[in-house]
């Protein structure tokens, strides 16, 4: 079991040539994002309040992440206060956001659409209310 697992871990560890890097920072209780290699765009992403007539209760955010489909994307994940976890189940991504540490992973979105995720590390009173939304677009 060890040998094929180590090979896969090695192959998955580092991405060669991502088109863009997204930095995701966990806070109590929202995410903020930085496109560090794209005009230094930075924004916060809070859950939408319930009283709006949106269909995605507890899942939608005011400012969504926008990423290009059919391209390798690198994501860097960290936190400012406690441990959070940045998770998009439909993309197969789950990575912890630790204060004082930068984690890296990558993914590839092969279709346009909206992808939802939530924080997956019990991080305090509003743990349930810091969702993640990615809009993947064709460029
Ligand atoms: Cu952030 Cu749970």
GROMACS .gro file of C-alpha atoms and ligand atoms in nm:
model
  141
    1UNK     CA    1   0.000   0.000   0.000
    2UNK     CA    2   0.280   0.242   0.090
    3UNK     CA    3   0.459   0.247  -0.245
    4UNK     CA    4   0.166   0.338  -0.474
    5UNK     CA    5   0.038   0.582  -0.211
    6UNK     CA    6   0.372   0.760  -0.185
    7UNK     CA    7   0.390   0.785  -0.563
    8UNK     CA    8   0.044   0.944  -0.578
    9UNK     CA    9   0.124   1.181  -0.293
   10UNK     CA   10   0.440   1.287  -0.473
   11UNK     CA   11   0.256   1.343  -0.802
   12UNK     CA   12  -0.019   1.543  -0.631
   13UNK     CA   13   0.213   1.749  -0.415
   14UNK     CA   14   0.325   2.026  -0.646
   15UNK     CA   15   0.157   2.176  -0.945
   16UNK     CA   16   0.377   2.269  -1.238
   17UNK     CA   17   0.214   2.558  -1.414
   18UNK     CA   18  -0.106   2.706  -1.267
   19UNK     CA   19  -0.276   2.985  -1.459
   20UNK     CA   20  -0.377   3.171  -1.146
   21UNK     CA   21  -0.329   3.155  -0.770
   22UNK     CA   22  -0.610   3.221  -0.528
   23UNK     CA   23  -0.529   3.289  -0.166
   24UNK     CA   24  -0.805   3.205   0.078
   25UNK     CA   25  -0.796   3.336   0.434
   26UNK     CA   26  -1.026   3.208   0.704
   27UNK     CA   27  -1.163   3.445   0.967
   28UNK     CA   28  -1.418   3.413   1.245
   29UNK     CA   29  -1.655   3.389   1.058
   30UNK     CA   30  -1.607   3.461   0.693
   31UNK     CA   31  -1.353   3.403   0.420
   32UNK     CA   32  -1.147   3.664   0.243
   33UNK     CA   33  -0.971   3.610  -0.087
   34UNK     CA   34  -0.673   3.754  -0.270
   35UNK     CA   35  -0.581   3.719  -0.635
   36UNK     CA   36  -0.219   3.797  -0.559
   37UNK     CA   37  -0.098   3.756  -0.917
   38UNK     CA   38  -0.393   3.932  -1.079
   39UNK     CA   39  -0.397   4.306  -1.001
   40UNK     CA   40  -0.387   4.230  -0.627
   41UNK     CA   41  -0.764   4.193  -0.611
   42UNK     CA   42  -0.877   4.141  -0.251
   43UNK     CA   43  -1.226   4.100  -0.111
   44UNK     CA   44  -1.426   3.957   0.178
   45UNK     CA   45  -1.692   3.693   0.128
   46UNK     CA   46  -1.978   3.684   0.378
   47UNK     CA   47  -2.283   3.461   0.384
   48UNK     CA   48  -2.595   3.624   0.239
   49UNK     CA   49  -2.861   3.714   0.497
   50UNK     CA   50  -3.167   3.490   0.510
   51UNK     CA   51  -3.425   3.756   0.433
   52UNK     CA   52  -3.311   3.801   0.073
   53UNK     CA   53  -3.497   3.590  -0.181
   54UNK     CA   54  -3.199   3.379  -0.273
   55UNK     CA   55  -3.249   3.008  -0.325
   56UNK     CA   56  -2.930   2.890  -0.163
   57UNK     CA   57  -3.003   2.941   0.205
   58UNK     CA   58  -2.689   2.917   0.423
   59UNK     CA   59  -2.477   2.855   0.112
   60UNK     CA   60  -2.470   3.176  -0.090
   61UNK     CA   61  -2.223   3.460  -0.031
   62UNK     CA   62  -2.219   3.829  -0.116
   63UNK     CA   63  -1.891   3.815  -0.310
   64UNK     CA   64  -1.823   3.495  -0.500
   65UNK     CA   65  -1.490   3.363  -0.616
   66UNK     CA   66  -1.463   3.372  -0.994
   67UNK     CA   67  -1.222   3.128  -1.157
   68UNK     CA   68  -1.155   3.020  -1.515
   69UNK     CA   69  -1.264   2.672  -1.615
   70UNK     CA   70  -1.029   2.429  -1.794
   71UNK     CA   71  -0.720   2.570  -1.628
   72UNK     CA   72  -0.499   2.456  -1.345
   73UNK     CA   73  -0.565   2.666  -1.036
   74UNK     CA   74  -0.344   2.689  -0.731
   75UNK     CA   75  -0.499   2.772  -0.398
   76UNK     CA   76  -0.313   2.890  -0.089
   77UNK     CA   77  -0.502   2.860   0.237
   78UNK     CA   78  -0.441   3.020   0.573
   79UNK     CA   79  -0.630   3.172   0.865
   80UNK     CA   80  -0.601   3.472   1.094
   81UNK     CA   81  -0.751   3.345   1.422
   82UNK     CA   82  -0.838   2.976   1.461
   83UNK     CA   83  -0.828   2.670   1.237
   84UNK     CA   84  -1.083   2.665   0.958
   85UNK     CA   85  -1.111   2.429   0.664
   86UNK     CA   86  -1.168   2.532   0.306
   87UNK     CA   87  -1.383   2.268   0.141
   88UNK     CA   88  -1.557   2.227  -0.194
   89UNK     CA   89  -1.686   1.870  -0.202
   90UNK     CA   90  -1.781   1.868  -0.571
   91UNK     CA   91  -1.425   1.963  -0.666
   92UNK     CA   92  -1.265   1.716  -0.429
   93UNK     CA   93  -1.090   1.989  -0.231
   94UNK     CA   94  -1.059   1.998   0.145
   95UNK     CA   95  -0.767   2.174   0.307
   96UNK     CA   96  -0.718   2.313   0.653
   97UNK     CA   97  -0.666   2.685   0.709
   98UNK     CA   98  -0.417   2.721   0.994
   99UNK     CA   99  -0.312   3.052   1.147
  100UNK     CA  100   0.056   3.118   1.083
  101UNK     CA  101   0.085   2.854   0.816
  102UNK     CA  102   0.030   2.851   0.440
  103UNK     CA  103  -0.119   2.537   0.287
  104UNK     CA  104  -0.125   2.475  -0.083
  105UNK     CA  105  -0.331   2.261  -0.311
  106UNK     CA  106  -0.462   2.274  -0.663
  107UNK     CA  107  -0.763   2.180  -0.868
  108UNK     CA  108  -0.903   2.185  -1.217
  109UNK     CA  109  -1.265   2.280  -1.292
  110UNK     CA  110  -1.379   2.108  -1.611
  111UNK     CA  111  -1.720   2.273  -1.645
  112UNK     CA  112  -1.888   2.611  -1.601
  113UNK     CA  113  -2.120   2.659  -1.306
  114UNK     CA  114  -2.147   2.742  -0.940
  115UNK     CA  115  -1.973   2.531  -0.678
  116UNK     CA  116  -2.065   2.544  -0.312
  117UNK     CA  117  -1.866   2.459  -0.005
  118UNK     CA  118  -1.854   2.523   0.365
  119UNK     CA  119  -1.600   2.555   0.641
  120UNK     CA  120  -1.525   2.205   0.764
  121UNK     CA  121  -1.342   2.260   1.089
  122UNK     CA  122  -1.537   2.348   1.401
  123UNK     CA  123  -1.416   2.705   1.443
  124UNK     CA  124  -1.660   2.870   1.680
  125UNK     CA  125  -2.016   2.995   1.719
  126UNK     CA  126  -2.074   3.080   1.353
  127UNK     CA  127  -1.887   2.788   1.200
  128UNK     CA  128  -2.200   2.696   1.005
  129UNK     CA  129  -2.225   3.039   0.850
  130UNK     CA  130  -1.908   3.085   0.649
  131UNK     CA  131  -1.986   2.919   0.314
  132UNK     CA  132  -1.770   2.921   0.003
  133UNK     CA  133  -1.895   2.984  -0.352
  134UNK     CA  134  -1.697   2.952  -0.674
  135UNK     CA  135  -1.828   3.065  -1.011
  136UNK     CA  136  -1.639   2.895  -1.287
  137UNK     CA  137  -1.645   3.078  -1.617
  138UNK     CA  138  -1.519   3.020  -1.968
  139UNK     CA  139  -1.237   3.258  -2.065
  140LIG    CU1  140  -1.450   2.836   0.993
  140LIG    CU2  141  -1.560   2.639   1.079
   0.00000   0.00000   0.00000
